[in-house]
Amino acid sequence: MRELLDLTRELADKEVRPRAEAAERDSVFPREVFRTLGRSGLLGLPYPERWGGGGQPYEVYLQVVEELARAWLAVGLGVSVHTLTCLPLAAYGTDEQRGRWLPDMLGGELLGAYCLSEPQSGSDAAALATTAVADGAEGEGEAGAGYRIDGVKAWISHAGEADFYTLFARTSGQPEGRDRAKGISCLHVPAATKGVGAAPAEHKMGMRASVTAQMIFDGARVPADHLLGEEGQGFAIALTALDSGRLGIAACATGLAQAALDLAVGYARERHQFGTPIINFEGVSFMLADMATAVEASRALYLAAARLKDAGQEFGPQAAMAKLFASDTAMRVTIDAVQVLGGYGYVADFPAERYLREAKVLQIVEGTNQIQRLVIGRSLAKG
């Protein structure tokens, strides 16, 4: 593990951190960075070596994500999104499907995007309306079988930049009613599929180098063998993937908070007022102490949840706790980092203001923190 983390830090220092400021300023998606990470073996760490993965436990993978997010959140989050996108194929696909697609996904040649949310269905993901209708047009799959996909997905990371989309669509039923989750299926959709396109990118508060946009599916057709798992199994697949994805967000939040803490501590050691470094004043040192404690607690929480996952035990509520606590911590720590830097924290000459803008999204993605509290509360009610 030590060698892997050393490699990650080396890549973060040489390939990731130096590009962050300019790319965030100019909204440039770091596609080559992901390709470099993939060729270095960092895009498939928690997946089996048989399919080109790293065969690493989640506890190790998440520490790599944290290191990357510490250097540049857009990259750490991108690795987490890609890993989430590969999970349905890795966990529910056939051996033939895995052999066909996973090696390039895990090797960095193919970058993925996860298409679940829609303009009208975010937290209520089971209310999605995108349809995948089975048909028999010639030339698609065995005996001409395939799916025609129509609908719009919203808030999609890597939209228009990804090489494939893990799509959740309705193969039966309606988006209303108690049984709406039963008709959802999961499909592998290559980006080059006719009828697949991205809307203009959203203009965001932060994470500007990470493209977020709607994805439009207009009569897009994929062969029947692009179905992952069984028809109607999609919602269960989505929830399984999101439990793991929340751990990725927790690791990203911890990395961002650590970067903000590092900046604040470094500044407080160098900044002199009244003849002494400001870190010697209790008003500053106590603030830094609280920040450091919260970062360590976030790290401990996501690692504990990862160990449950690696042991094959239930970890969903703990993943929700880790995501909730770590993202709230990132918000609080980045605010305090700006305060420690004073006026310098408010200007773009230092990254503190960017860290603050970036932290907010972590309380929203992979389920808002209100949804995390709902998940935790329901687990407590079950006993």
CSV table of C-alpha atoms in Angstrom, one decimal:
chain,number,residue,atom,x,y,z
A,1,MET,CA,0.0,0.0,0.0
A,2,ARG,CA,2.8,2.4,0.8
A,3,GLU,CA,4.3,2.1,-2.7
A,4,LEU,CA,0.9,2.8,-4.2
A,5,LEU,CA,0.3,5.9,-2.1
A,6,ASP,CA,3.8,7.1,-2.9
A,7,LEU,CA,3.1,6.7,-6.6
A,8,THR,CA,-0.2,8.6,-6.1
A,9,ARG,CA,1.6,11.5,-4.4
A,10,GLU,CA,4.2,11.6,-7.1
A,11,LEU,CA,1.6,11.8,-9.8
A,12,ALA,CA,-0.4,14.3,-7.8
A,13,ASP,CA,2.7,16.6,-7.4
A,14,LYS,CA,3.8,16.3,-11.1
A,15,GLU,CA,0.7,15.8,-13.2
A,16,VAL,CA,-2.3,17.0,-11.1
A,17,ARG,CA,-1.6,19.9,-8.8
A,18,PRO,CA,0.3,22.1,-11.3
A,19,ARG,CA,-2.6,22.1,-13.7
A,20,ALA,CA,-5.4,22.8,-11.3
A,21,GLU,CA,-5.4,26.6,-11.1
A,22,ALA,CA,-5.3,27.3,-14.8
A,23,ALA,CA,-7.8,24.6,-15.7
A,24,GLU,CA,-10.3,25.8,-13.1
A,25,ARG,CA,-9.9,29.4,-14.2
A,26,ASP,CA,-10.4,28.4,-17.9
A,27,SER,CA,-12.9,25.5,-17.4
A,28,VAL,CA,-10.6,23.0,-19.2
A,29,PHE,CA,-11.5,19.4,-18.7
A,30,PRO,CA,-8.4,17.4,-17.7
A,31,ARG,CA,-8.9,14.4,-20.0
A,32,GLU,CA,-5.2,13.6,-20.4
A,33,VAL,CA,-4.8,13.5,-16.6
A,34,PHE,CA,-7.3,10.7,-16.4
A,35,ARG,CA,-5.6,8.9,-19.2
A,36,THR,CA,-2.3,9.2,-17.3
A,37,LEU,CA,-3.9,7.9,-14.1
A,38,GLY,CA,-5.4,5.0,-15.9
A,39,ARG,CA,-2.1,4.0,-17.5
A,40,SER,CA,-0.6,4.2,-14.1
A,41,GLY,CA,-3.2,1.8,-12.8
A,42,LEU,CA,-5.2,4.2,-10.7
A,43,LEU,CA,-8.6,4.1,-12.4
A,44,GLY,CA,-9.4,0.5,-11.6
A,45,LEU,CA,-8.0,-0.1,-8.2
A,46,PRO,CA,-10.9,-1.8,-6.4
A,47,TYR,CA,-11.7,-4.2,-9.3
A,48,PRO,CA,-10.3,-7.6,-10.0
A,49,GLU,CA,-6.9,-8.0,-11.8
A,50,ARG,CA,-8.5,-10.5,-14.1
A,51,TRP,CA,-10.3,-7.6,-15.9
A,52,GLY,CA,-7.4,-5.1,-15.7
A,53,GLY,CA,-8.1,-3.7,-12.2
A,54,GLY,CA,-5.7,-3.3,-9.3
A,55,GLY,CA,-7.3,-5.9,-7.0
A,56,GLN,CA,-7.1,-3.4,-4.1
A,57,PRO,CA,-9.4,-3.2,-1.1
A,58,TYR,CA,-11.7,-0.2,-0.9
A,59,GLU,CA,-9.7,1.0,2.2
A,60,VAL,CA,-6.7,1.5,-0.1
A,61,TYR,CA,-8.5,2.8,-3.1
A,62,LEU,CA,-10.2,5.5,-1.1
A,63,GLN,CA,-6.9,6.8,0.3
A,64,VAL,CA,-5.7,7.2,-3.3
A,65,VAL,CA,-8.9,9.2,-4.1
A,66,GLU,CA,-8.2,11.4,-1.0
A,67,GLU,CA,-4.6,12.1,-2.2
A,68,LEU,CA,-5.9,13.1,-5.7
A,69,ALA,CA,-8.6,15.3,-4.3
A,70,ARG,CA,-6.1,16.9,-2.0
A,71,ALA,CA,-4.2,18.0,-5.1
A,72,TRP,CA,-7.3,18.8,-7.3
A,73,LEU,CA,-10.8,18.0,-6.4
A,74,ALA,CA,-12.0,17.8,-10.0
A,75,VAL,CA,-9.6,14.9,-10.5
A,76,GLY,CA,-10.3,13.1,-7.3
A,77,LEU,CA,-14.0,13.4,-7.9
A,78,GLY,CA,-13.6,12.3,-11.5
A,79,VAL,CA,-11.9,9.1,-10.4
A,80,SER,CA,-14.7,8.5,-7.9
A,81,VAL,CA,-17.3,9.0,-10.6
A,82,HIS,CA,-15.5,6.8,-13.1
A,83,THR,CA,-15.2,4.0,-10.5
A,84,LEU,CA,-18.9,4.4,-9.6
A,85,THR,CA,-19.7,4.1,-13.4
A,86,CYS,CA,-17.8,0.9,-13.8
A,87,LEU,CA,-19.4,-0.9,-10.8
A,88,PRO,CA,-22.6,-2.0,-12.5
A,89,LEU,CA,-20.7,-3.8,-15.2
A,90,ALA,CA,-18.1,-5.2,-12.8
A,91,ALA,CA,-20.7,-6.5,-10.3
A,92,TYR,CA,-23.7,-7.4,-12.5
A,93,GLY,CA,-22.3,-7.9,-16.0
A,94,THR,CA,-21.6,-11.2,-17.7
A,95,ASP,CA,-18.1,-12.5,-18.1
A,96,GLU,CA,-18.4,-11.8,-21.8
A,97,GLN,CA,-19.5,-8.2,-21.1
A,98,ARG,CA,-16.7,-7.7,-18.6
A,99,GLY,CA,-14.1,-9.1,-21.0
A,100,ARG,CA,-15.3,-6.8,-23.8
A,101,TRP,CA,-15.4,-3.5,-22.0
A,102,LEU,CA,-13.8,-3.5,-18.5
A,103,PRO,CA,-10.1,-3.6,-19.5
A,104,ASP,CA,-10.3,-0.4,-21.5
A,105,MET,CA,-12.5,1.2,-18.8
A,106,LEU,CA,-10.0,0.3,-16.0
A,107,GLY,CA,-7.0,1.1,-18.1
A,108,GLY,CA,-7.9,4.7,-18.8
A,109,GLU,CA,-8.7,4.5,-22.5
A,110,LEU,CA,-12.4,4.8,-21.8
A,111,LEU,CA,-13.8,7.4,-19.3
A,112,GLY,CA,-17.3,6.9,-17.9
A,113,ALA,CA,-20.3,8.9,-16.7
A,114,TYR,CA,-23.2,7.8,-14.5
A,115,CYS,CA,-26.6,8.7,-15.7
A,116,LEU,CA,-29.2,8.4,-13.0
A,117,SER,CA,-30.6,11.9,-12.1
A,118,GLU,CA,-33.1,13.7,-14.3
A,119,PRO,CA,-34.4,17.3,-14.3
A,120,GLN,CA,-37.6,16.2,-12.4
A,121,SER,CA,-36.1,13.3,-10.4
A,122,GLY,CA,-33.0,13.9,-8.2
A,123,SER,CA,-33.4,12.6,-4.7
A,124,ASP,CA,-36.4,10.6,-5.8
A,125,ALA,CA,-34.4,8.6,-8.3
A,126,ALA,CA,-37.1,6.0,-8.8
A,127,ALA,CA,-39.3,8.6,-10.5
A,128,LEU,CA,-37.0,8.7,-13.5
A,129,ALA,CA,-38.9,9.0,-16.9
A,130,THR,CA,-36.2,8.1,-19.5
A,131,THR,CA,-37.4,5.0,-21.4
A,132,ALA,CA,-35.6,2.1,-22.9
A,133,VAL,CA,-38.1,0.3,-25.1
A,134,ALA,CA,-37.2,-3.1,-26.5
A,135,ASP,CA,-37.5,-3.4,-30.2
A,136,GLY,CA,-36.3,-5.6,-33.1
A,137,ALA,CA,-34.7,-3.2,-35.6
A,138,GLU,CA,-32.4,-5.0,-38.0
A,139,GLY,CA,-28.7,-5.0,-37.4
A,140,GLU,CA,-28.7,-4.6,-33.7
A,141,GLY,CA,-27.7,-7.5,-31.5
A,142,GLU,CA,-28.8,-11.1,-31.9
A,143,ALA,CA,-31.9,-11.5,-34.1
A,144,GLY,CA,-32.1,-7.7,-34.3
A,145,ALA,CA,-33.0,-7.2,-30.6
A,146,GLY,CA,-32.2,-3.9,-28.9
A,147,TYR,CA,-33.4,-1.0,-26.9
A,148,ARG,CA,-34.5,2.5,-28.1
A,149,ILE,CA,-33.6,5.1,-25.5
A,150,ASP,CA,-35.4,8.4,-25.1
A,151,GLY,CA,-35.1,11.0,-22.3
A,152,VAL,CA,-32.9,13.5,-20.6
A,153,LYS,CA,-30.5,13.0,-17.7
A,154,ALA,CA,-29.3,15.9,-15.6
A,155,TRP,CA,-26.3,16.9,-13.5
A,156,ILE,CA,-24.1,14.4,-15.3
A,157,SER,CA,-20.3,14.7,-14.5
A,158,HIS,CA,-18.2,14.1,-17.6
A,159,ALA,CA,-21.2,14.7,-19.9
A,160,GLY,CA,-20.0,15.1,-23.5
A,161,GLU,CA,-16.4,14.1,-22.4
A,162,ALA,CA,-17.1,10.5,-21.4
A,163,ASP,CA,-16.6,7.6,-23.7
A,164,PHE,CA,-19.4,5.6,-22.3
A,165,TYR,CA,-22.5,6.1,-20.1
A,166,THR,CA,-23.9,3.8,-17.5
A,167,LEU,CA,-27.6,4.6,-18.0
A,168,PHE,CA,-30.6,3.9,-15.9
A,169,ALA,CA,-33.9,3.9,-17.8
A,170,ARG,CA,-37.4,2.6,-17.6
A,171,THR,CA,-38.1,-0.6,-19.4
A,172,SER,CA,-41.5,-0.9,-17.9
A,173,GLY,CA,-44.0,0.8,-15.6
A,174,GLN,CA,-44.6,4.5,-14.9
A,175,PRO,CA,-42.5,7.1,-13.0
A,176,GLU,CA,-45.4,7.5,-10.5
A,177,GLY,CA,-46.7,5.1,-7.8
A,178,ARG,CA,-45.3,2.8,-5.2
A,179,ASP,CA,-43.9,0.3,-7.7
A,180,ARG,CA,-42.1,2.8,-9.9
A,181,ALA,CA,-38.7,1.4,-9.0
A,182,LYS,CA,-39.5,-2.1,-10.3
A,183,GLY,CA,-39.4,-1.1,-14.0
A,184,ILE,CA,-35.9,0.4,-14.1
A,185,SER,CA,-33.0,-1.3,-15.9
A,186,CYS,CA,-29.3,-0.5,-16.4
A,187,LEU,CA,-27.7,-0.2,-19.8
A,188,HIS,CA,-24.2,0.3,-21.1
A,189,VAL,CA,-24.3,3.1,-23.8
A,190,PRO,CA,-21.2,4.0,-25.8
A,191,ALA,CA,-20.8,7.7,-26.4
A,192,ALA,CA,-20.6,7.2,-30.1
A,193,THR,CA,-24.1,5.8,-30.2
A,194,LYS,CA,-26.3,7.8,-32.7
A,195,GLY,CA,-28.8,9.9,-30.8
A,196,VAL,CA,-26.6,10.5,-27.8
A,197,GLY,CA,-25.6,14.1,-27.1
A,198,ALA,CA,-24.7,16.5,-24.4
A,199,ALA,CA,-26.3,19.9,-23.7
A,200,PRO,CA,-24.1,23.0,-23.1
A,201,ALA,CA,-22.2,22.7,-19.8
A,202,GLU,CA,-23.6,24.2,-16.7
A,203,HIS,CA,-21.9,27.3,-15.3
A,204,LYS,CA,-21.1,26.3,-11.8
A,205,MET,CA,-19.9,28.0,-8.6
A,206,GLY,CA,-16.9,25.7,-8.4
A,207,MET,CA,-15.4,22.6,-10.0
A,208,ARG,CA,-15.4,24.4,-13.3
A,209,ALA,CA,-12.9,22.1,-14.9
A,210,SER,CA,-15.2,19.1,-14.2
A,211,VAL,CA,-17.9,19.2,-16.9
A,212,THR,CA,-21.5,18.9,-15.7
A,213,ALA,CA,-24.3,19.0,-18.2
A,214,GLN,CA,-27.6,17.3,-19.3
A,215,MET,CA,-27.3,14.2,-21.5
A,216,ILE,CA,-29.9,13.9,-24.2
A,217,PHE,CA,-31.0,10.5,-25.6
A,218,ASP,CA,-33.1,10.9,-28.7
A,219,GLY,CA,-33.9,7.6,-30.3
A,220,ALA,CA,-30.5,6.2,-29.3
A,221,ARG,CA,-30.3,2.4,-29.9
A,222,VAL,CA,-28.1,-0.1,-28.2
A,223,PRO,CA,-28.1,-3.9,-28.7
A,224,ALA,CA,-29.8,-6.2,-26.2
A,225,ASP,CA,-26.5,-7.4,-24.9
A,226,HIS,CA,-25.8,-3.9,-23.5
A,227,LEU,CA,-28.3,-4.6,-20.7
A,228,LEU,CA,-26.4,-5.0,-17.4
A,229,GLY,CA,-28.0,-7.4,-15.0
A,230,GLU,CA,-31.7,-8.3,-15.6
A,231,GLU,CA,-34.5,-6.1,-16.7
A,232,GLY,CA,-36.1,-4.4,-13.7
A,233,GLN,CA,-32.9,-4.8,-11.6
A,234,GLY,CA,-31.6,-1.3,-12.4
A,235,PHE,CA,-32.8,0.5,-9.2
A,236,ALA,CA,-31.1,-2.1,-6.9
A,237,ILE,CA,-28.0,-1.8,-9.0
A,238,ALA,CA,-28.1,2.0,-8.7
A,239,LEU,CA,-28.5,1.9,-4.9
A,240,THR,CA,-25.6,-0.6,-4.6
A,241,ALA,CA,-23.3,1.6,-6.7
A,242,LEU,CA,-24.3,4.8,-4.7
A,243,ASP,CA,-23.4,3.2,-1.4
A,244,SER,CA,-19.9,2.7,-2.7
A,245,GLY,CA,-19.9,6.1,-4.5
A,246,ARG,CA,-20.7,7.9,-1.2
A,247,LEU,CA,-17.4,6.6,0.2
A,248,GLY,CA,-15.7,8.1,-2.7
A,249,ILE,CA,-17.3,11.5,-2.0
A,250,ALA,CA,-16.3,11.2,1.7
A,251,ALA,CA,-12.7,10.6,0.6
A,252,CYS,CA,-12.8,13.5,-1.8
A,253,ALA,CA,-14.2,15.8,0.9
A,254,THR,CA,-11.4,14.7,3.3
A,255,GLY,CA,-8.8,15.4,0.7
A,256,LEU,CA,-10.2,18.9,0.0
A,257,ALA,CA,-10.4,19.7,3.7
A,258,GLN,CA,-6.8,18.5,4.2
A,259,ALA,CA,-5.7,20.8,1.4
A,260,ALA,CA,-7.5,23.7,3.1
A,261,LEU,CA,-6.0,22.8,6.4
A,262,ASP,CA,-2.5,22.6,4.9
A,263,LEU,CA,-2.8,26.0,3.4
A,264,ALA,CA,-4.1,27.6,6.6
A,265,VAL,CA,-1.4,26.1,8.8
A,266,GLY,CA,1.3,27.1,6.3
A,267,TYR,CA,0.0,30.6,6.2
A,268,ALA,CA,-0.4,30.9,10.0
A,269,ARG,CA,3.2,29.8,10.5
A,270,GLU,CA,4.6,32.4,8.1
A,271,ARG,CA,2.2,35.4,8.7
A,272,HIS,CA,3.5,37.6,11.5
A,273,GLN,CA,1.5,40.1,13.4
A,274,PHE,CA,2.5,41.9,16.6
A,275,GLY,CA,5.9,40.4,16.3
A,276,THR,CA,5.0,36.7,16.2
A,277,PRO,CA,3.5,34.2,13.8
A,278,ILE,CA,-0.3,34.3,14.1
A,279,ILE,CA,-0.4,30.5,14.8
A,280,ASN,CA,0.8,31.4,18.3
A,281,PHE,CA,-2.4,33.3,19.0
A,282,GLU,CA,-5.0,31.1,20.6
A,283,GLY,CA,-7.8,32.5,18.4
A,284,VAL,CA,-6.0,31.1,15.4
A,285,SER,CA,-4.4,28.0,16.9
A,286,PHE,CA,-7.7,26.8,18.5
A,287,MET,CA,-9.4,27.2,15.1
A,288,LEU,CA,-6.7,25.2,13.4
A,289,ALA,CA,-6.9,22.5,16.1
A,290,ASP,CA,-10.7,22.1,15.5
A,291,MET,CA,-10.1,21.9,11.7
A,292,ALA,CA,-7.4,19.2,12.1
A,293,THR,CA,-9.5,17.2,14.5
A,294,ALA,CA,-12.5,17.3,12.1
A,295,VAL,CA,-10.3,16.2,9.1
A,296,GLU,CA,-8.9,13.2,11.1
A,297,ALA,CA,-12.4,12.2,12.2
A,298,SER,CA,-13.6,12.3,8.6
A,299,ARG,CA,-10.8,10.1,7.5
A,300,ALA,CA,-11.4,7.6,10.3
A,301,LEU,CA,-15.1,7.4,9.5
A,302,TYR,CA,-14.7,6.7,5.8
A,303,LEU,CA,-11.9,4.2,6.4
A,304,ALA,CA,-14.1,2.4,9.0
A,305,ALA,CA,-16.9,2.1,6.5
A,306,ALA,CA,-14.5,0.9,3.8
A,307,ARG,CA,-13.3,-1.9,6.1
A,308,LEU,CA,-16.9,-3.0,6.6
A,309,LYS,CA,-17.3,-3.1,2.8
A,310,ASP,CA,-14.1,-5.0,2.3
A,311,ALA,CA,-15.2,-7.6,4.9
A,312,GLY,CA,-18.5,-8.1,3.0
A,313,GLN,CA,-20.6,-6.6,5.8
A,314,GLU,CA,-23.5,-4.1,5.6
A,315,PHE,CA,-21.9,-0.7,5.2
A,316,GLY,CA,-24.7,1.5,3.6
A,317,PRO,CA,-25.5,3.5,6.8
A,318,GLN,CA,-21.9,4.0,7.6
A,319,ALA,CA,-21.2,5.2,4.0
A,320,ALA,CA,-24.0,7.7,4.5
A,321,MET,CA,-22.5,8.8,7.8
A,322,ALA,CA,-19.1,9.2,6.2
A,323,LYS,CA,-20.4,11.2,3.3
A,324,LEU,CA,-22.5,13.4,5.6
A,325,PHE,CA,-19.8,14.1,8.1
A,326,ALA,CA,-16.9,14.5,5.7
A,327,SER,CA,-18.7,16.9,3.3
A,328,ASP,CA,-20.0,19.0,6.2
A,329,THR,CA,-16.4,19.1,7.5
A,330,ALA,CA,-15.1,20.2,4.2
A,331,MET,CA,-17.5,23.1,4.1
A,332,ARG,CA,-16.6,24.2,7.6
A,333,VAL,CA,-12.9,23.7,7.2
A,334,THR,CA,-12.7,25.7,3.9
A,335,ILE,CA,-14.7,28.5,5.5
A,336,ASP,CA,-12.3,28.6,8.4
A,337,ALA,CA,-9.3,28.5,6.1
A,338,VAL,CA,-10.5,31.7,4.4
A,339,GLN,CA,-10.9,33.3,7.8
A,340,VAL,CA,-7.3,32.3,8.8
A,341,LEU,CA,-5.9,33.9,5.7
A,342,GLY,CA,-8.0,37.0,6.2
A,343,GLY,CA,-8.1,39.2,3.1
A,344,TYR,CA,-5.8,36.9,1.3
A,345,GLY,CA,-8.3,34.1,1.7
A,346,TYR,CA,-10.9,36.1,-0.3
A,347,VAL,CA,-8.8,36.7,-3.4
A,348,ALA,CA,-7.9,34.3,-6.1
A,349,ASP,CA,-4.1,34.7,-5.5
A,350,PHE,CA,-4.5,31.9,-2.9
A,351,PRO,CA,-6.6,28.7,-3.5
A,352,ALA,CA,-8.6,29.2,-0.3
A,353,GLU,CA,-11.5,30.8,-2.0
A,354,ARG,CA,-11.6,28.0,-4.7
A,355,TYR,CA,-11.6,25.4,-2.0
A,356,LEU,CA,-14.6,27.1,-0.4
A,357,ARG,CA,-16.5,27.2,-3.7
A,358,GLU,CA,-15.6,23.6,-4.4
A,359,ALA,CA,-16.6,22.2,-1.0
A,360,LYS,CA,-20.3,23.2,-1.4
A,361,VAL,CA,-21.0,20.7,-4.1
A,362,LEU,CA,-19.9,17.8,-1.9
A,363,GLN,CA,-22.9,18.3,0.3
A,364,ILE,CA,-25.1,17.8,-2.8
A,365,VAL,CA,-23.7,15.1,-5.0
A,366,GLU,CA,-24.3,11.4,-4.5
A,367,GLY,CA,-27.4,12.2,-2.5
A,368,THR,CA,-27.8,15.5,-0.6
A,369,ASN,CA,-26.8,15.5,3.0
A,370,GLN,CA,-30.5,15.6,3.9
A,371,ILE,CA,-30.9,12.3,2.1
A,372,GLN,CA,-27.9,10.9,4.0
A,373,ARG,CA,-29.7,11.8,7.3
A,374,LEU,CA,-32.8,10.1,6.0
A,375,VAL,CA,-30.8,6.9,5.2
A,376,ILE,CA,-29.1,7.0,8.6
A,377,GLY,CA,-32.5,7.6,10.4
A,378,ARG,CA,-34.2,4.8,8.6
A,379,SER,CA,-31.4,2.4,9.6
A,380,LEU,CA,-31.8,3.4,13.2
A,381,ALA,CA,-35.6,2.8,13.0
A,382,LYS,CA,-35.0,-0.7,11.8
A,383,GLY,CA,-32.9,-1.5,14.8
